[in-house]
Coordinates of C-alpha atoms in Angstrom, one line a residue:
X473 CA 0.0 0.0 0.0
X474 CA 1.2 3.5 -0.8
X475 CA 2.1 5.8 2.0
X476 CA -0.1 8.8 2.9
X477 CA 1.0 12.1 1.6
X478 CA 2.2 14.8 4.0
X479 CA 0.7 18.0 2.6
X480 CA 2.5 21.2 3.7
X481 CA 0.6 24.0 5.3
X482 CA -0.9 26.4 2.9
X483 CA 1.1 29.2 4.4
X484 CA 4.3 27.6 3.0
X485 CA 3.6 29.1 -0.4
X486 CA 5.7 32.1 -1.2
X487 CA 4.4 35.2 -3.0
X488 CA 4.9 34.9 -6.8
X489 CA 4.5 37.3 -9.6
X490 CA 1.3 37.2 -11.6
X491 CA 0.8 36.8 -15.3
X492 CA 1.6 34.0 -17.8
X493 CA 4.8 32.0 -17.3
X494 CA 4.6 30.3 -20.7
X495 CA 3.2 31.8 -23.9
X496 CA 2.6 30.1 -27.2
X497 CA 2.2 32.3 -30.3
X498 CA 0.7 30.8 -33.5
X499 CA 2.4 27.4 -33.0
X500 CA 2.4 25.0 -35.9
X501 CA 4.2 21.7 -36.1
X502 CA 4.3 19.7 -39.3
X503 CA 5.9 16.2 -39.6
X504 CA 6.9 14.9 -43.0
X505 CA 6.5 16.5 -46.4
X506 CA 4.2 16.5 -49.4
X507 CA 1.2 14.2 -49.4
X508 CA 2.4 12.4 -46.3
X509 CA 2.8 15.5 -44.2
X510 CA 0.9 15.5 -40.8
X511 CA 0.0 18.8 -39.1
X512 CA 0.2 18.0 -35.4
X513 CA -0.4 21.7 -34.4
X514 CA -2.2 24.2 -36.6
X515 CA -1.9 27.6 -35.0
X516 CA -2.1 27.3 -31.2
X517 CA -2.1 30.5 -29.1
X518 CA -1.9 30.0 -25.3
X519 CA -1.0 31.6 -22.0
X520 CA -0.2 29.5 -19.0
X521 CA -0.9 31.3 -15.8
X522 CA 1.6 31.3 -13.0
X523 CA 0.9 29.3 -9.9
X524 CA -2.0 27.3 -11.5
X525 CA -2.5 23.8 -12.7
X526 CA -3.5 23.5 -16.3
X527 CA -4.7 20.2 -17.8
X528 CA -4.6 19.4 -21.5
X529 CA -7.0 16.8 -22.9
X530 CA -8.0 15.6 -26.3
X531 CA -8.4 12.5 -28.5
X532 CA -5.3 10.5 -29.5
X533 CA -3.4 12.4 -32.3
X534 CA -5.0 15.7 -31.3
X535 CA -1.5 17.3 -30.6
X536 CA -1.4 17.2 -26.8
X537 CA 2.1 15.7 -26.4
X538 CA 3.4 17.8 -29.3
X539 CA 2.2 21.0 -27.7
X540 CA 3.8 20.0 -24.3
X541 CA 7.1 19.0 -25.9
X542 CA 7.3 22.3 -27.7
X543 CA 6.4 24.4 -24.6
X544 CA 9.0 22.4 -22.6
X545 CA 11.8 23.1 -25.2
X546 CA 12.0 19.4 -26.1
X547 CA 10.8 20.0 -29.7
X548 CA 10.7 23.1 -31.9
X549 CA 7.7 24.4 -33.8
X550 CA 7.5 24.6 -37.6
X551 CA 6.3 28.2 -37.3
X552 CA 5.4 30.4 -34.4
X553 CA 7.3 30.7 -31.1
X554 CA 7.2 30.1 -27.4
X555 CA 8.1 32.6 -24.6
X556 CA 9.0 30.8 -21.3
X557 CA 10.0 32.8 -18.2
X558 CA 10.4 35.9 -20.4
X559 CA 12.7 34.2 -22.9
X560 CA 11.9 33.6 -26.5
X561 CA 12.9 30.0 -27.1
X562 CA 13.6 30.3 -30.8
X563 CA 16.4 32.7 -30.2
X564 CA 18.5 30.3 -28.1
X565 CA 21.3 28.0 -29.1
X566 CA 21.6 24.4 -27.8
X567 CA 23.7 25.4 -24.8
X568 CA 21.3 28.1 -23.8
X569 CA 18.3 25.8 -24.2
X570 CA 20.0 23.2 -22.0
X571 CA 20.6 25.9 -19.4
X572 CA 17.0 27.2 -19.6
X573 CA 15.6 23.7 -19.1
X574 CA 17.8 23.1 -16.1
X575 CA 16.8 26.4 -14.5
X576 CA 13.2 26.7 -15.4
X577 CA 11.6 23.3 -16.3
X578 CA 10.7 20.2 -14.4
X579 CA 9.4 17.2 -16.3
X580 CA 7.4 14.2 -15.0
X581 CA 7.1 11.3 -17.3
X582 CA 4.5 8.5 -17.4
X583 CA 7.2 5.8 -17.1
X584 CA 9.2 7.6 -14.4
X585 CA 12.6 7.7 -16.2
X586 CA 14.6 6.9 -13.1
X587 CA 18.2 5.8 -13.2
X588 CA 18.2 2.2 -11.8
X589 CA 21.7 2.4 -10.3
X590 CA 20.9 5.4 -8.2
X591 CA 19.0 5.6 -4.9
X592 CA 15.7 7.5 -4.6
X593 CA 17.7 10.4 -3.0
X594 CA 20.3 10.4 -5.8
X595 CA 17.6 10.3 -8.5
X596 CA 15.7 13.3 -6.9
X597 CA 18.9 15.3 -6.6
X598 CA 20.1 14.5 -10.1
X599 CA 19.1 17.8 -11.7
X600 CA 21.1 19.7 -9.0
X601 CA 24.0 17.3 -9.2
X602 CA 24.3 17.8 -13.0
X603 CA 24.3 21.5 -12.4
X604 CA 26.9 21.2 -9.7
X605 CA 24.5 22.6 -7.1
X606 CA 23.1 21.5 -3.8
X607 CA 19.5 21.8 -2.5
X608 CA 18.5 24.7 -0.2
X609 CA 19.0 23.9 3.4
X610 CA 15.9 22.2 4.8
X611 CA 14.1 22.2 1.4
X612 CA 15.2 18.7 0.4
X613 CA 14.1 17.2 3.7
X614 CA 10.7 19.0 3.5
X615 CA 10.3 17.7 0.0
X616 CA 11.1 14.1 1.0
X617 CA 8.5 14.3 3.7
X618 CA 5.9 15.9 1.4
X619 CA 6.2 13.1 -1.1
X620 CA 6.2 10.4 1.5
X621 CA 9.8 9.1 0.8
X622 CA 11.7 10.0 4.0
X623 CA 12.1 6.3 4.8
X624 CA 12.8 5.2 1.2
X625 CA 15.6 7.6 0.4
X626 CA 18.2 4.8 0.2
X627 CA 16.1 2.5 -2.0
X628 CA 16.8 2.0 -5.6
X629 CA 13.9 2.0 -8.2
X630 CA 13.7 -1.8 -8.3
X631 CA 13.0 -1.8 -4.6
X632 CA 10.1 0.7 -4.9
X633 CA 6.5 0.4 -6.1
X634 CA 5.2 2.2 -9.2
X635 CA 3.6 4.8 -7.0
X636 CA 6.8 5.3 -5.0
X637 CA 8.8 5.6 -8.2
X638 CA 6.4 8.3 -9.5
X639 CA 6.8 10.1 -6.2
X640 CA 10.6 10.1 -6.8
X641 CA 10.0 11.5 -10.3
X642 CA 7.7 14.3 -8.9
X643 CA 10.3 15.2 -6.2
X644 CA 13.0 15.3 -8.9
X645 CA 10.9 17.7 -10.9
X646 CA 10.2 19.9 -7.9
X647 CA 13.7 19.9 -6.2
X648 CA 15.1 22.8 -8.2
X649 CA 12.0 24.9 -7.7
X650 CA 11.4 25.2 -11.5
X651 CA 9.4 28.0 -13.1
X652 CA 7.0 25.3 -14.6
X653 CA 6.5 21.6 -14.2
X654 CA 5.3 19.6 -17.3
X655 CA 3.6 16.3 -16.5
X656 CA 3.0 13.9 -19.3
X657 CA 0.3 11.3 -18.3
X658 CA 1.7 11.2 -14.7
X659 CA -0.9 8.6 -13.6
X660 CA -1.1 6.6 -16.9
X661 CA 1.0 3.7 -15.5
X662 CA -0.6 3.5 -12.1
X663 CA -3.5 1.8 -10.4
X664 CA -6.5 3.9 -9.4
X665 CA -5.7 4.2 -5.7
X666 CA -2.1 5.2 -6.4
X667 CA -3.2 7.6 -9.1
X668 CA -5.5 9.4 -6.7
X669 CA -2.6 9.9 -4.3
X670 CA -0.2 11.1 -7.0
X671 CA -2.9 13.6 -8.2
X672 CA -3.3 14.8 -4.6
X673 CA 0.5 15.4 -4.4
X674 CA 0.5 17.4 -7.7
X675 CA -2.4 19.5 -6.5
X676 CA -0.6 20.1 -3.2
X677 CA 2.5 21.3 -5.0
X678 CA 0.4 24.0 -6.7
X679 CA -1.6 25.0 -3.6
X680 CA 1.3 25.0 -1.1
X681 CA 4.3 26.0 -3.2
X682 CA 2.6 27.9 -6.0
X683 CA 4.2 25.5 -8.5
X684 CA 3.0 26.3 -12.0
X685 CA 2.1 22.9 -13.6
X686 CA 0.9 21.8 -17.0
X687 CA -0.4 18.2 -17.3
X688 CA -1.3 16.2 -20.4
X689 CA -3.9 13.5 -19.4
X690 CA -6.5 11.1 -20.8
X691 CA -8.0 10.7 -17.3
X692 CA -11.1 12.9 -16.6
X693 CA -10.4 12.4 -12.8
X694 CA -6.9 13.8 -13.3
X695 CA -8.2 16.8 -15.3
X696 CA -10.8 17.5 -12.6
X697 CA -8.0 18.6 -10.2
X698 CA -6.8 21.3 -12.6
X699 CA -7.7 25.0 -12.4
X700 CA -8.1 25.1 -16.1
X701 CA -8.8 22.4 -18.7
X702 CA -7.8 22.8 -22.4
X703 CA -9.3 20.5 -25.0
X704 CA -7.3 19.9 -28.3
X705 CA -8.7 18.5 -31.5
X706 CA -6.9 18.3 -34.9
X707 CA -4.0 20.5 -33.6
X708 CA -6.1 23.3 -32.3
X709 CA -7.4 24.3 -28.8
X710 CA -11.2 24.0 -29.3
X711 CA -12.4 24.5 -25.7
X712 CA -11.0 26.3 -22.6
X713 CA -12.8 25.2 -19.5
X714 CA -12.4 26.4 -15.9
X715 CA -12.2 23.9 -13.0
X716 CA -14.9 21.2 -13.4
X717 CA -15.8 17.8 -11.9
X718 CA -15.0 14.6 -13.7
X719 CA -18.5 14.1 -15.1
X720 CA -18.4 17.5 -16.8
X721 CA -15.0 16.7 -18.2
X722 CA -16.3 13.4 -19.6
X723 CA -19.3 15.1 -21.2
X724 CA -17.0 17.7 -22.8
X725 CA -14.8 14.9 -24.2
X726 CA -17.8 13.0 -25.5
X727 CA -19.0 16.1 -27.2
X728 CA -15.6 16.6 -28.7
X729 CA -15.2 13.1 -30.1
X730 CA -18.8 13.0 -31.4
X731 CA -18.3 16.2 -33.5

């Protein structure tokens, strides 16, 4: 059974600036050429508000993952551009992109992407280790407690459950206090009980730390924890919904797939 989550006091959140932290301007992404070309994105405009959790939903092939990868500087648009933390991504070279990812972006993957030879603690600290930095005094211990891994810090991934491995991945994304965390199907490889606990943890990171988070998901229950839900179809944002319960999200998806 997964451990309970220690949610920090709401007062732990620090004051953060307002306004969008990520902006997309007329993003298109085309794969291939000629008759075989596929347009994954067809002119997406978007502002991601700071300190909020934004969910992205849509049918398979709608462009969800493509959009997230471009916003996270893991892919480049065919046309258009992204501004992240005040920096226009298209104007950076490879070294500058690497530095921007390290300083401003955390990423949570569906399949955890942990290094098997490292302990939970070493995996969490990896972004800081690569940067030659150490965590702020007290922050790492607080984070371990928050994600319920204080007594698993010396365990390697093979000694952890799927839920515990995802907690490691979440802590790794949060440890450097990034400007924005991108989560790609963070509960897609977990059972329903563990998924619920992981979603609670993601929500707590937003409410308690003001952590801007953008999550791609197929799960209406996951989308229901978000402050805002974007629906993509055929490479375009076709609906922008404020926080809603799972049944409302399901109805919106049914309407989208029926059209």
